[in-house]
PDB file of C-alpha atoms in Angstrom:
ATOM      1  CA  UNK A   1      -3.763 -82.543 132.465  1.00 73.00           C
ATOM      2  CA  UNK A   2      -3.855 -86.086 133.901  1.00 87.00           C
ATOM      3  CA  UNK A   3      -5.442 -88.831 132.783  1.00 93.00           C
ATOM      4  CA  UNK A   4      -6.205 -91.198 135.089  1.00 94.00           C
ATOM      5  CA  UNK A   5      -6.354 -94.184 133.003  1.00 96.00           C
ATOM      6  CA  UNK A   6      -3.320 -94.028 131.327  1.00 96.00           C
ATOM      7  CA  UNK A   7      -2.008 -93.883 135.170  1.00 97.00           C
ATOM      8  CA  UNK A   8      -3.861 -97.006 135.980  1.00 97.00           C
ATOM      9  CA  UNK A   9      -1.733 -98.668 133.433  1.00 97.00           C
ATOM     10  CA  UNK A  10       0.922 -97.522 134.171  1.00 97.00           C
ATOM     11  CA  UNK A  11       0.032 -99.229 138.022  1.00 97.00           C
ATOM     12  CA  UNK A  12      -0.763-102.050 136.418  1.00 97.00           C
ATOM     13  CA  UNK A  13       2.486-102.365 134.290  1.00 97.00           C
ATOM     14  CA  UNK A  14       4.788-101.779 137.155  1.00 97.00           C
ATOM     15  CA  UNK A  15       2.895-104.060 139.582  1.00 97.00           C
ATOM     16  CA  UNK A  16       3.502-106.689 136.597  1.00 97.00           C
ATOM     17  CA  UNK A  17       6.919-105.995 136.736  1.00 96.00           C
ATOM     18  CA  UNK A  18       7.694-106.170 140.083  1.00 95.00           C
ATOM     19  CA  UNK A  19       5.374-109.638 140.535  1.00 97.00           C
ATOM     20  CA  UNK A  20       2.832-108.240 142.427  1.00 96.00           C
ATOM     21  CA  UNK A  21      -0.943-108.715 141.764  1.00 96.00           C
ATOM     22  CA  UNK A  22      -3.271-105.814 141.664  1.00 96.00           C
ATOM     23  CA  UNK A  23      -5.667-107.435 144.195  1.00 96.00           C
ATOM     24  CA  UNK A  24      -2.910-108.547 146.882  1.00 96.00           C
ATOM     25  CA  UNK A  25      -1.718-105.016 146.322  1.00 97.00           C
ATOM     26  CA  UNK A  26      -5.229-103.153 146.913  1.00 97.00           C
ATOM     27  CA  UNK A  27      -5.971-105.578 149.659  1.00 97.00           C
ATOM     28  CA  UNK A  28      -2.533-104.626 151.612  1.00 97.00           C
ATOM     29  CA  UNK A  29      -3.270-100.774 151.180  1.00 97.00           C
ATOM     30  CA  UNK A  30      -6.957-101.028 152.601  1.00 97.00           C
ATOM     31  CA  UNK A  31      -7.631 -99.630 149.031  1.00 96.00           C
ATOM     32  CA  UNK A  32     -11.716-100.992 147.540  1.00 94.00           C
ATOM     33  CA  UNK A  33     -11.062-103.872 145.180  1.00 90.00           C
ATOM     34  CA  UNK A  34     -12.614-101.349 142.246  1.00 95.00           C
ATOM     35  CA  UNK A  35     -10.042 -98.793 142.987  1.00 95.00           C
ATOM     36  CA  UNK A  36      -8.500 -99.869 139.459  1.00 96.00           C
ATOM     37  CA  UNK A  37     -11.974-100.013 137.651  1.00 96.00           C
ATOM     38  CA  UNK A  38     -12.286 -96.280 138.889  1.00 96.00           C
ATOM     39  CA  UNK A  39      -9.326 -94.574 137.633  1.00 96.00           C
ATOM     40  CA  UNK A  40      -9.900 -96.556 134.128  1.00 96.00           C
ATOM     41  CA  UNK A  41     -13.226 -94.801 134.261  1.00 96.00           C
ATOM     42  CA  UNK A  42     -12.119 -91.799 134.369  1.00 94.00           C
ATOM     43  CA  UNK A  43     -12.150 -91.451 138.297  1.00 96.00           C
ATOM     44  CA  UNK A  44      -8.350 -89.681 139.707  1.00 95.00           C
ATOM     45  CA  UNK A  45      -7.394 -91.450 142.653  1.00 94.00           C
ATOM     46  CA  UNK A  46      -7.097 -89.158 145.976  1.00 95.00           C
ATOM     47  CA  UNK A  47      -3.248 -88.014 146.787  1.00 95.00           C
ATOM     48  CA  UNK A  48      -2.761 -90.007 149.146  1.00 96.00           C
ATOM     49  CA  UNK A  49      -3.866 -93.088 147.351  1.00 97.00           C
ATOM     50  CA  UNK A  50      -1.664 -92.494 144.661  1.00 97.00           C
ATOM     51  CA  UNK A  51       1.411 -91.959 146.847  1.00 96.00           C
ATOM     52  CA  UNK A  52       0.639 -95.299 149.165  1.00 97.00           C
ATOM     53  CA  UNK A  53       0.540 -97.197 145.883  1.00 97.00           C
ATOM     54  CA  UNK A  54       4.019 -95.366 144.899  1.00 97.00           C
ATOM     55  CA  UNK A  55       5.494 -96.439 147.378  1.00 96.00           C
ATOM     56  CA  UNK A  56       3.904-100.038 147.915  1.00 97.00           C
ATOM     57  CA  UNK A  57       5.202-100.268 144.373  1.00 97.00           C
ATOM     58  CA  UNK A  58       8.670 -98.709 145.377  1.00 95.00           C
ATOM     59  CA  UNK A  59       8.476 -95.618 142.499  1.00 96.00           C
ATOM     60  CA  UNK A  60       7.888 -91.989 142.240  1.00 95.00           C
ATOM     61  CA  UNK A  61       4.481 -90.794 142.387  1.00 95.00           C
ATOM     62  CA  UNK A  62       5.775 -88.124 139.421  1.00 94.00           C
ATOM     63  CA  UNK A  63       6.379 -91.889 137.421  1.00 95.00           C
ATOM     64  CA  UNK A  64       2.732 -93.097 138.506  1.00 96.00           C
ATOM     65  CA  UNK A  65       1.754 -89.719 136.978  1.00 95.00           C
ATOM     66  CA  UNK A  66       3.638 -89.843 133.710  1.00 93.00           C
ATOM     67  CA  UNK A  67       5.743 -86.640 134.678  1.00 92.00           C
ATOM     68  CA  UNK A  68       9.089 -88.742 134.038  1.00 91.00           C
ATOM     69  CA  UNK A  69       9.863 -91.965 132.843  1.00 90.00           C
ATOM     70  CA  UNK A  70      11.929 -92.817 135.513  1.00 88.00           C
ATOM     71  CA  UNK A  71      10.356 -94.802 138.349  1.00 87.00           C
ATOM     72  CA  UNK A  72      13.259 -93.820 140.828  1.00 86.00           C
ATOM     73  CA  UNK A  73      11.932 -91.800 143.948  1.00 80.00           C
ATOM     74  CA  UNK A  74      14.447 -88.866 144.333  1.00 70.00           C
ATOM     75  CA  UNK A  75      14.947 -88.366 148.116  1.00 62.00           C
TER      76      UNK A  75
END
């Protein structure tokens, strides 16, 4: 249903947008520096990895996911 290496691009593109490198971005979560390699293998990140990077990132986790294109998180 998901494929987790279209949603590491899509992590990648909206860390690229917002100025913020991959690596400082890993390093700040406590997330392994391969975390990225992973998911373009194939690997889905755990829940709760995908919603710390949402919202280090400042989007929706349904965004990260490809379930809407827009990044806003509805609260």
């Amino acid at each position: 249903m998901y494929n987790s290496p279209d949603i590491a691009m899509r992590i990648k593109s909206t860390a690229k947008e917002k100025g913020v490198s991959l690596k400082a971005m890993l390093e700040e979560l406590g997330l392994g520096s391969n975390t990225m390699s992973h998911m373009l293998h194939g690997k889905m990140p755990a829940a709760d990895t995908l919603a710390r990077i949402a919202d280090f990132l400042g989007c929706s986790v349904d965004y990260l996911l490809g379930r809407t294109e827009n990044p806003e998180v509805n609260r």
